[in-house]
Coordinates of C-alpha atoms in Angstrom, one line a residue:
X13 CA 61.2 -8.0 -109.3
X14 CA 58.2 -10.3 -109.1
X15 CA 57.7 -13.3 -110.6
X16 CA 55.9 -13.1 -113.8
X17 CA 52.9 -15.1 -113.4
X18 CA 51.1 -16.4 -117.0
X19 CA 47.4 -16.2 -117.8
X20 CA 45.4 -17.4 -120.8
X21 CA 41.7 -15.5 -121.2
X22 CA 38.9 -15.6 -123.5
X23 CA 39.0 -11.3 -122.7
X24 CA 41.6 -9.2 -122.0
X25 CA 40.3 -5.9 -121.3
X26 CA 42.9 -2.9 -120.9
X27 CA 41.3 0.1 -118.5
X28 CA 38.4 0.2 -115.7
X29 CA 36.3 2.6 -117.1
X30 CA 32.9 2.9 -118.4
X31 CA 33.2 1.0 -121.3
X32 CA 36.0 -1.6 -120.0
X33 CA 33.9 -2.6 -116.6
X34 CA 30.8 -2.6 -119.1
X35 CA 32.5 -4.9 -121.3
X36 CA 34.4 -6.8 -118.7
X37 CA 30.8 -7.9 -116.8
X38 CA 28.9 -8.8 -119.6
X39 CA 31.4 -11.6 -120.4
X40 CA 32.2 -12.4 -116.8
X41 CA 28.2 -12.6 -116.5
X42 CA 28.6 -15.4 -119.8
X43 CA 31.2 -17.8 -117.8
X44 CA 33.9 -16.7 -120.1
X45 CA 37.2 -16.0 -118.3
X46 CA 38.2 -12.2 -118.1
X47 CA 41.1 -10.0 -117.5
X48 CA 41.1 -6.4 -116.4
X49 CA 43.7 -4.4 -115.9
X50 CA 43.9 -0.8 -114.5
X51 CA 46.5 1.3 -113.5
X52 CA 44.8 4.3 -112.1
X53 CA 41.2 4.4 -110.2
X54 CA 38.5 2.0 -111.1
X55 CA 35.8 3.5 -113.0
X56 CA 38.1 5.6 -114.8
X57 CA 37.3 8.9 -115.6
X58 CA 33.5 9.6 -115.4
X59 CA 33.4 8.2 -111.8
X60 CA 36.3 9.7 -110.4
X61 CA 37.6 13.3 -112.2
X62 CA 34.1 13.5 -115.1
X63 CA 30.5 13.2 -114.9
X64 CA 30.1 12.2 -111.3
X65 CA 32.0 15.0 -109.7
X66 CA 30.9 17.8 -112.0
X67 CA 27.1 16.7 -111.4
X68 CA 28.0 16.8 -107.3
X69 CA 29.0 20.2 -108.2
X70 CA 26.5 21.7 -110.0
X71 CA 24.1 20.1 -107.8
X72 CA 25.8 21.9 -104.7
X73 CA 25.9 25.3 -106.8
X74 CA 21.9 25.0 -107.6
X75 CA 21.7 24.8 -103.7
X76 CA 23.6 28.1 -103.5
X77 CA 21.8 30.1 -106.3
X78 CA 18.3 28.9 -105.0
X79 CA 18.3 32.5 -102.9
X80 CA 18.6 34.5 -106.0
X81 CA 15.7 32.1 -107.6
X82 CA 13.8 32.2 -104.7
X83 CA 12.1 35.9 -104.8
X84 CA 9.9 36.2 -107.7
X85 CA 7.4 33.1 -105.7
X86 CA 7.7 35.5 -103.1
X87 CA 10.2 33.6 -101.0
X88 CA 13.3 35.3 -99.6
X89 CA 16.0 33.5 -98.4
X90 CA 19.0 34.7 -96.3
X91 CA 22.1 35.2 -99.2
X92 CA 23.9 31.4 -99.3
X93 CA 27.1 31.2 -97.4
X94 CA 29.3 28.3 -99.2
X95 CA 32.3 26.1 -97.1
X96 CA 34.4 25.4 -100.3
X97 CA 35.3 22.1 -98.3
X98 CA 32.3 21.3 -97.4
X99 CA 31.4 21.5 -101.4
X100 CA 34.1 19.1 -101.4
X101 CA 33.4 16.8 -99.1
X102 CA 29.9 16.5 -100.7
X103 CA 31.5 15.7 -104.1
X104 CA 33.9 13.3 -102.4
X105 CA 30.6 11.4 -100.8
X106 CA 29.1 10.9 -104.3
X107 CA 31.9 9.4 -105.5
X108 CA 32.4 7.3 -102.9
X109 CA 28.6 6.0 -102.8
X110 CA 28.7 5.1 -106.7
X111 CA 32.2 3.6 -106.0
X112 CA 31.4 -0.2 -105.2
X113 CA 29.6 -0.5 -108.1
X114 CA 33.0 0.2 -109.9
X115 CA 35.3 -1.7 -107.0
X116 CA 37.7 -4.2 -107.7
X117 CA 35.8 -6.2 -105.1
X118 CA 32.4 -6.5 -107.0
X119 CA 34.2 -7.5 -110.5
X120 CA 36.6 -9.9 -108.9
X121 CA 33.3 -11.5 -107.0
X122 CA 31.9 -11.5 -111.0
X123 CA 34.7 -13.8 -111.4
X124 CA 37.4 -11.3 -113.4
X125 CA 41.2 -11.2 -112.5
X126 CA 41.9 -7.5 -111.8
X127 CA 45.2 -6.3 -111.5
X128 CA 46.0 -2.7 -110.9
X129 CA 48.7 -2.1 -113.0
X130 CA 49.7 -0.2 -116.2
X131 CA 49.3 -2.7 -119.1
X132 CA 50.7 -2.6 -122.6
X133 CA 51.1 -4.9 -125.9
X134 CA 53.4 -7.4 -126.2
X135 CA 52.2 -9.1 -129.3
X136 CA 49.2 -9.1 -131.6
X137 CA 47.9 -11.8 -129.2
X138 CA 49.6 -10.9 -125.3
X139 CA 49.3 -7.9 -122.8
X140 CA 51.5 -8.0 -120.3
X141 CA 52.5 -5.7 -116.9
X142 CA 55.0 -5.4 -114.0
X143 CA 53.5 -8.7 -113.2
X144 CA 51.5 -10.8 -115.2
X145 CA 51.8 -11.9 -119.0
X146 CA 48.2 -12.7 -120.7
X147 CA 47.7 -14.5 -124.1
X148 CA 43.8 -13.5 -124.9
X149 CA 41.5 -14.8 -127.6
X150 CA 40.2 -10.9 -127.5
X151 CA 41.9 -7.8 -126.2
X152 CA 39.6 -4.5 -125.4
X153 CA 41.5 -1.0 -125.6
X154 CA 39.5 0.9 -123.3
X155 CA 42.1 3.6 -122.2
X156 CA 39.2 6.7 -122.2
X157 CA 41.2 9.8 -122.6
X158 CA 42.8 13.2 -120.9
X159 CA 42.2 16.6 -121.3
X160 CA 43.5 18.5 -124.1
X161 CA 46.4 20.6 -123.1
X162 CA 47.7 22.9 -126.4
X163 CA 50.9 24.4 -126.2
X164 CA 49.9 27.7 -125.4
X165 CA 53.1 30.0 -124.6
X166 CA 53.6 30.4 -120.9
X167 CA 51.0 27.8 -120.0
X168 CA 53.5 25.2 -118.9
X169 CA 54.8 27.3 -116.5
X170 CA 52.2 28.3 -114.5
X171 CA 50.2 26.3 -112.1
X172 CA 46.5 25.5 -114.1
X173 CA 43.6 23.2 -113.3
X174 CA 41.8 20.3 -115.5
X175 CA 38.5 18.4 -114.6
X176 CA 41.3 16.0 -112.6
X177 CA 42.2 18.6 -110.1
X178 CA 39.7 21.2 -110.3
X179 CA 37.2 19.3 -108.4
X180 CA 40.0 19.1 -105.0
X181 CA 41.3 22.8 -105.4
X182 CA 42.6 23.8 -102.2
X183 CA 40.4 27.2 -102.1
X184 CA 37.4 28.4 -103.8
X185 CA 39.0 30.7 -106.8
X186 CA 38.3 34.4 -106.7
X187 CA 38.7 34.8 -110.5
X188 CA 38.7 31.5 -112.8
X189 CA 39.9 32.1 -115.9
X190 CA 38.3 29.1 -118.5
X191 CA 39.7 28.0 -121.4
X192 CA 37.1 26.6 -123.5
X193 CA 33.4 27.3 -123.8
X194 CA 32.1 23.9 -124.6
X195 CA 30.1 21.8 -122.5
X196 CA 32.4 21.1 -119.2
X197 CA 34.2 25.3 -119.5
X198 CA 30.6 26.2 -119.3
X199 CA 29.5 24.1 -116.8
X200 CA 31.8 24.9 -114.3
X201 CA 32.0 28.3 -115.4
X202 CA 28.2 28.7 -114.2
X203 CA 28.9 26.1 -111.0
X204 CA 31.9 28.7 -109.4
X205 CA 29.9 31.5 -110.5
X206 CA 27.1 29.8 -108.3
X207 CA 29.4 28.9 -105.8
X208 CA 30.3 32.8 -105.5
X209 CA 33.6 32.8 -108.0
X210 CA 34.2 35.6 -110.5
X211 CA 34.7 33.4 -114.0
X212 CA 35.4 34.6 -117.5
X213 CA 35.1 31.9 -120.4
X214 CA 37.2 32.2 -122.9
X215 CA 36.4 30.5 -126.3
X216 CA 38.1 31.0 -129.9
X217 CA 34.8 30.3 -131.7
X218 CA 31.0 30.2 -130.5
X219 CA 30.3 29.2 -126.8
X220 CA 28.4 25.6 -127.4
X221 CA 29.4 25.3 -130.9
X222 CA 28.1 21.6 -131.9
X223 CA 24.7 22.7 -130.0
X224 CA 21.4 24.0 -132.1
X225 CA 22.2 27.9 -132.6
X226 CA 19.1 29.0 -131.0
X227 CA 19.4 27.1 -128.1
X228 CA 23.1 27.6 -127.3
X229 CA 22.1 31.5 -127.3
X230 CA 19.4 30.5 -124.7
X231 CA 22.1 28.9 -122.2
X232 CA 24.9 31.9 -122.9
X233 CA 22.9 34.8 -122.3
X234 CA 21.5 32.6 -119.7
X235 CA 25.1 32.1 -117.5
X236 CA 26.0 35.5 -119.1
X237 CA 22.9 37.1 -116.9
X238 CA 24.4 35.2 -113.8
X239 CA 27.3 37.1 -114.1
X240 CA 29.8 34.3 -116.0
X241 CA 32.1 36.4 -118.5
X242 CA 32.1 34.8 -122.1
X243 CA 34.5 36.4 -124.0
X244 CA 33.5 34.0 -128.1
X245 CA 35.8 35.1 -131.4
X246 CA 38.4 35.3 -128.3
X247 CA 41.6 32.7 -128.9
X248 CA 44.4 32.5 -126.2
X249 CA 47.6 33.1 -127.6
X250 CA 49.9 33.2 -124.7
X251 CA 49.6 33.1 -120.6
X252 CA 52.2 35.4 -118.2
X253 CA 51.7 35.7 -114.3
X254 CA 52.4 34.2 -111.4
X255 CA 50.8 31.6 -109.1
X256 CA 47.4 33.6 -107.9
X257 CA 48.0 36.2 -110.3
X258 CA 47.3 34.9 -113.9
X259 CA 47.2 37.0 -117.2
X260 CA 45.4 35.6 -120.6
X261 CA 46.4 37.2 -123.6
X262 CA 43.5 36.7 -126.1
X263 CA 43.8 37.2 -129.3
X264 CA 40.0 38.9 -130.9
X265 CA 38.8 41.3 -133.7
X266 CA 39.9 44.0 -131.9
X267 CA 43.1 43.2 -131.4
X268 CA 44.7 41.9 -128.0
X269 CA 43.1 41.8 -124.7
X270 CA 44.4 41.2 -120.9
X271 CA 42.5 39.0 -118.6
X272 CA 43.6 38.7 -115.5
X273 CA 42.9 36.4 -113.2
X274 CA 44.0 34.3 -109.9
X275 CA 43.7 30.7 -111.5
X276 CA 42.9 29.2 -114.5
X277 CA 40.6 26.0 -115.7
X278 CA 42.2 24.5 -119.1
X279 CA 38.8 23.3 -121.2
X280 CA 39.7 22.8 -124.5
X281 CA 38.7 19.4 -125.2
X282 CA 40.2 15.4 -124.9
X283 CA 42.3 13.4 -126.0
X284 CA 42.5 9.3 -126.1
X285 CA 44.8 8.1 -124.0
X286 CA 47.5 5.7 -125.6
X287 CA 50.8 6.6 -124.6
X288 CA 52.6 3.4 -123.0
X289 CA 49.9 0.7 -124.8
X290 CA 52.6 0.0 -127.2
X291 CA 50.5 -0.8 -130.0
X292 CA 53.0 -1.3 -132.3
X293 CA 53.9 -4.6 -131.1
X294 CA 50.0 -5.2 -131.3
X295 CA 50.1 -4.3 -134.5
X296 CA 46.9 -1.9 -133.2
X297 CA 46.7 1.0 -135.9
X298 CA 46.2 4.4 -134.5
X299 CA 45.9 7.8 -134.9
X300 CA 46.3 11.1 -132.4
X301 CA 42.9 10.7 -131.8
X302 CA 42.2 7.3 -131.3
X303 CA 42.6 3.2 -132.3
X304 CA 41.7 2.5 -135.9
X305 CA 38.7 0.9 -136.0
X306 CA 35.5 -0.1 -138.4
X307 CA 31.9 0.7 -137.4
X308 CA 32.0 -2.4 -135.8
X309 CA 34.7 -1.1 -133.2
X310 CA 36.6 -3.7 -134.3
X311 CA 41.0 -2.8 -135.2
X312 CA 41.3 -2.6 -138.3
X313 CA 44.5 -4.0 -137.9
X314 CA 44.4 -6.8 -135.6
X315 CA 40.8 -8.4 -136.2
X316 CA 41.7 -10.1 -132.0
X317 CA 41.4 -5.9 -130.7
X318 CA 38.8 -3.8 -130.4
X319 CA 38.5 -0.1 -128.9
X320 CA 35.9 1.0 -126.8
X321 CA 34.7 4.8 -125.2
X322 CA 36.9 7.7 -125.9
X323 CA 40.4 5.6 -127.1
X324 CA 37.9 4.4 -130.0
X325 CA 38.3 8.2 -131.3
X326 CA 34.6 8.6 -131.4
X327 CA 32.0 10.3 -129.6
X328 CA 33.1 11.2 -126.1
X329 CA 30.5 10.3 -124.0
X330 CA 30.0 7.8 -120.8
X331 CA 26.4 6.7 -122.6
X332 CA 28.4 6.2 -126.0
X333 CA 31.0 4.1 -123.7
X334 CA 28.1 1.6 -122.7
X335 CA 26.4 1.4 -125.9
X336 CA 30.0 0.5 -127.4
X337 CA 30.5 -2.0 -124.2
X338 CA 27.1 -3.8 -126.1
X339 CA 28.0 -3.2 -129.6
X340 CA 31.2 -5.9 -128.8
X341 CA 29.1 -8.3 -126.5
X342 CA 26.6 -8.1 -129.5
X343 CA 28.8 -8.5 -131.6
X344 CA 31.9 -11.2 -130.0
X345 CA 29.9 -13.4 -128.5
X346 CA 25.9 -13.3 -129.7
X347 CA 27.2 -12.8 -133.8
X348 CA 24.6 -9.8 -133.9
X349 CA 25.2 -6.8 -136.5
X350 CA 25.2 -4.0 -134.2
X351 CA 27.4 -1.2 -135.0
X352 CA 28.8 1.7 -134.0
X353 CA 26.6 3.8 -135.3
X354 CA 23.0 1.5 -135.2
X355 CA 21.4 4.7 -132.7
X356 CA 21.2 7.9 -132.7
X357 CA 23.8 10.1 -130.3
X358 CA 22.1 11.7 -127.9
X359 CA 23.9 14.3 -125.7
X360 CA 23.0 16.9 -123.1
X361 CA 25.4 20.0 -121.4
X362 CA 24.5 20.5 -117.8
X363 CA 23.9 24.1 -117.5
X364 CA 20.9 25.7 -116.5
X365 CA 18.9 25.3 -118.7
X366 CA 20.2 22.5 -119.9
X367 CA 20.7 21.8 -123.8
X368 CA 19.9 18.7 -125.0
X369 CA 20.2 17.3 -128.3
X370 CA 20.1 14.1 -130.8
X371 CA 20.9 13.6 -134.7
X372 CA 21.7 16.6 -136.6
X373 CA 21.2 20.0 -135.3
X374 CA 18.9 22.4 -137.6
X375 CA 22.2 23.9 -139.3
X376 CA 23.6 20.0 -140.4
X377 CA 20.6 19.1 -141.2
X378 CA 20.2 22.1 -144.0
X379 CA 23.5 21.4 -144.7
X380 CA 23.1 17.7 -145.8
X381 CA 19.4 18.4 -147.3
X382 CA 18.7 22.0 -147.8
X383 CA 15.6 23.5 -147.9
X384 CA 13.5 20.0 -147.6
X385 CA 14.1 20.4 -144.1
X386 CA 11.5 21.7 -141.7
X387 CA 11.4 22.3 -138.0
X388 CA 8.6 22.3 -135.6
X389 CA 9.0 24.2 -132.4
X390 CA 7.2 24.8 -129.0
X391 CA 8.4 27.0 -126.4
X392 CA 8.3 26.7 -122.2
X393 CA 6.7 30.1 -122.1
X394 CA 3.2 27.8 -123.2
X395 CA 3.9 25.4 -120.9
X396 CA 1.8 25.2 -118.0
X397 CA 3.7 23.6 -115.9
X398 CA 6.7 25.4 -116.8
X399 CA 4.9 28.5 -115.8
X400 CA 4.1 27.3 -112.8
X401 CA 7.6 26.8 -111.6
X402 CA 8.7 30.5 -113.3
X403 CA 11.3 28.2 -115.2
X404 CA 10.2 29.5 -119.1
X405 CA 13.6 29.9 -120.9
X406 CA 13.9 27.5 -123.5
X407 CA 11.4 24.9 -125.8
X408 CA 11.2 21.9 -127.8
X409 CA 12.8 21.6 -131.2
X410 CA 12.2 19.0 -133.7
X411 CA 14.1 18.8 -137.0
X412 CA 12.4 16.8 -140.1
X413 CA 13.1 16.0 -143.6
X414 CA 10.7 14.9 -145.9
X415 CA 8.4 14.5 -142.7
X416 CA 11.4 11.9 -140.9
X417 CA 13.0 12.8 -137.4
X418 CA 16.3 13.5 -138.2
X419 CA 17.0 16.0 -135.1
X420 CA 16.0 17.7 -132.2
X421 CA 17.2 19.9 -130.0
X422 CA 15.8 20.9 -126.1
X423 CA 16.7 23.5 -124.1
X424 CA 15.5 24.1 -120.7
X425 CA 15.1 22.6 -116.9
X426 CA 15.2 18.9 -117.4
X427 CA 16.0 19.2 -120.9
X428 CA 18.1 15.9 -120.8
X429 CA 15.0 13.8 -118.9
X430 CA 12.5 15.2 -121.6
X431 CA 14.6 14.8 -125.1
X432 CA 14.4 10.8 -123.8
X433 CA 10.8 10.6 -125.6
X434 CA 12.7 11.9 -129.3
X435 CA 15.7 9.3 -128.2
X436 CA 13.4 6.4 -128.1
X437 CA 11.1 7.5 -130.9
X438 CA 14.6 8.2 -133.5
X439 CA 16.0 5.1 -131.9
X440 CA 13.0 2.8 -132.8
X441 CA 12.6 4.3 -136.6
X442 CA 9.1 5.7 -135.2
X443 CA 6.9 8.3 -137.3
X444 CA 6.8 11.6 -135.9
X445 CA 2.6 10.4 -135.0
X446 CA 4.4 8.3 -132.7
X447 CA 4.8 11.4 -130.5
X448 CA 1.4 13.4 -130.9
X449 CA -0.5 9.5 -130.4
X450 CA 0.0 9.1 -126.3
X451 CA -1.6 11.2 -123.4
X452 CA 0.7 13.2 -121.6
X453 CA 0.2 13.7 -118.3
X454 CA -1.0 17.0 -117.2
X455 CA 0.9 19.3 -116.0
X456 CA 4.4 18.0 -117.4
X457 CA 7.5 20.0 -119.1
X458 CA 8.0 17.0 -121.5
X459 CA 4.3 17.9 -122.4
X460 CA 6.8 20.1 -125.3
X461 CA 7.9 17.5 -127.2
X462 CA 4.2 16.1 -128.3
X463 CA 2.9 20.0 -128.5
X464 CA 5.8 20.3 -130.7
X465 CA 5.6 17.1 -132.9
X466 CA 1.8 18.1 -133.5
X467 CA 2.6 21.8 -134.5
X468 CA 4.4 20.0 -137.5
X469 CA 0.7 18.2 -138.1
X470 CA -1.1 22.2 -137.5
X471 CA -1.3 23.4 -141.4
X472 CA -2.7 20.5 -142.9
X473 CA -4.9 19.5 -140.2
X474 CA -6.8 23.3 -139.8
X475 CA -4.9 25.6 -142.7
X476 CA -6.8 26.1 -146.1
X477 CA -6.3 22.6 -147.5
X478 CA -8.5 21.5 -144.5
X479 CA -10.6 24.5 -144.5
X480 CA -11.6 23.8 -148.6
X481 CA -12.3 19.9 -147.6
X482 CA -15.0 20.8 -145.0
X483 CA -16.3 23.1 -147.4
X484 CA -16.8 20.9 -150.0
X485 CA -18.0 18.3 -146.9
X486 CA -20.9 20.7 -146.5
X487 CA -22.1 20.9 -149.7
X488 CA -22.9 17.3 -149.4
X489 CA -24.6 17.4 -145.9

């Protein structure tokens, strides 16, 4: 056994992912002395099994699917012919390219001791692993978190993919069954469809639950009219088969359905990862879900631990594993009050369209303030540029109350890229003026978020209150 080398550290940060490394540089960058430990890949999940892969993958299936696209501008294109491994290789390249900027190499030249093995608490105060024992002043939980795999009878004992294997399957499925219509079952749903897969979705409730009604229906019938099956009201209640020969027993209104398929995607959701932290002896209170924290991200336990990204038991989102990353250096070592929960969420699924959203959707919003809430819409199908490009599903949606941005809601091509303007405006407190008062450049998509904020402005500006002023104006001129 090795010897058992000793380190003292103003930051002990358990896990290389997003919010770890984010964490881990910004107190390298202030001189303070830093430990990092990781006992998988560094960059954790987005990098390596999440958000960098899946995006390689859609972007490769977009490639494929531009044939189909191509024929109403009177372009035709020779049917796509796709090299699964070639896919692969392209995904792998990513990676690899956004890799350094994640390496061991770069945060050890920032001036962090990186070791690469599986940590865990000792005490309130000391981490240790295989090899190295560290007393911290501060200790970062930054574990991110695994997909959700329920207990579904018979799924143990057939062969099924994740978002960590699905992206190096040996062969291009002929039918993927998916488990979960949320954001990453539907995304890859419509990427292997793309990529020339038959795919049925499977989901127990809506397809894109937590996303504005009206748009989710947009992006559905959408993948739908690609071909994806989505089987909503449908819950799995047990899997039978064989390896290349997979049966889903579904559960629905009208009783029991078959689906049969050759492999299967599980999509059901995450879960933080803390198994082996030993946060007993840090006297780190926890839940299934996540570390116990306060708004401030901060255990409410052990004041010397905080949580960051997905083991916080929050939002599950690389961006929301940054901002955290500055809520603590904020917060640790600048004494500002930023919290958890200071900005807005914004989030965004990656189909095409895309559905993007921030605050509460049109349904939460009614919820928490009934009928004071208003909306203001514009669709694509009045946008010029949109036009233009034959790319009209979709529109801006804004959600107000008592005249405040409180939501909003875009679905469409760049949908993610153009709900940016409603982030920055929500994020800064700005009045909804803020997004009818610049010029928008001509001809621009995003040009849907001011037409939308000044429909809101529409009936009092030219409706019969304005009408009876400039008749009352006249009989004074």
């Amino acid at each position: 056994m090795a010897d058992v080398r000793t380190l003292k550290a103003d930051l002990c940060v358990i896990g290389a992912g997003s919010a770890g490394l984010s964490a881990a540089a910004g107190a390298a960058m202030l001189g303070l002395k830093v430990v990092l430990f990781e006992k998988h890949e560094m960059g954790g999940d987005c990098l390596n099994y999440g958000c960098v892969p899946s995006k390689a993958l859609l972007s490769a299936a977009k490639a494929a699917h531009a044939p189909a696209d191509s024929a109403k501008f009177g372009v035709m294109l020779a049917p796509a012919q796709v090299d699964w491994n070639g896919v692969k290789a392209h995904v792998r390249k990513t990676i690899e390219t956004i890799a350094p900027v994640d390496s061991q190499e770069r945060f050890e030249g920032l001036g962090c001791t990186v070791i690469r093995e599986a940590a865990r608490f000792a005490d309130p105060s000391t981490v240790v692993s295989e090899s190295a024992r560290v007393k911290a002043r501060r200790i970062i939980v930054a574990t991110g978190s695994r997909a959700l795999v329920p207990p579904i009878p018979g799924l143990s004992d057939l062969p099924y993919f994740t978002n960590e294997t699905i992206f190096s399957a040996p062969e291009l499925p002929q039918h993927l069954i998916v488990l979960g219509g949320g954001p990453i079952g539907l995304e890859l749903a419509q990427a292997f469809t793309r990529l020339g897969a038959k795919v049925t979705v499977i989901e127990m409730g809506r397809a894109l639950a937590r996303a504005d009604a009206d748009h989710a229906k947009i992006a559905v019938e959408a993948l739908r009219g690609e071909g994806v099956t989505i089987l909503e009201g449908h819950k799995a209640a047990r899997v039978s088969g064989d390896p290349g020969r997979i049966t889903v027993h579904a559960e629905c209104p009208a009783g029991e359905t078959a689906i049969h398929g050759t492999h299967l995607l599980v999509a059901l959701g995450r879960r933080a990862v803390l198994d082996g932290l030993d946060l007993d002896k840090g006297n780190v209170a926890h839940t299934p879900t996540g570390i116990t924290v306060s708004d401030t991200l901060r255990s409410r336990s052990n004041p010397r631990v905080w949580a960051l990204g997905d083991a916080a038991g929050r939002e599950q989102f690389t961006h929301i594993a940054g901002w955290h990353a500055s809520v603590f250096i904020r917060r640790a070592f600048f004494k500002q009050g930023s919290k958890a929960s200071s900005l807005p969420v914004p989030s965004v699924t990656y189909t095409s369209p895309e559905i993007a959203q921030i605050g509460l959707t049109e349904a939460e919003a009614r919820a928490k303030f009934g009928d004071a809430v208003k909306t203001s819409s514009f669709p694509f199908h009045d946008n010029d540029r949109a036009i233009a490009e034959g790319k009209t599903l979709g529109g801006a949606k804004l959600v107000l109350h008592k005249g405040k941005l409180v939501g909003a809601s875009v679905a469409g091509d760049s949908a993610g890229d153009i709900l940016q303007l409603v982030s920055v405006a929500m994020s800064n407190g700005l009045k909804l003026t803020a997004l009818t008062n610049f010029i928008s450049p001509y001809p621009t998509r995003a040009e849907v978020v001011k037409r939308a904020a000044s429909a809101y402005f529409t009936p009092s500006v030219f409706g019969k209150p304005a009408r009876t002023l400039v008749g009352i104006l006249k009989r004074f001129a």
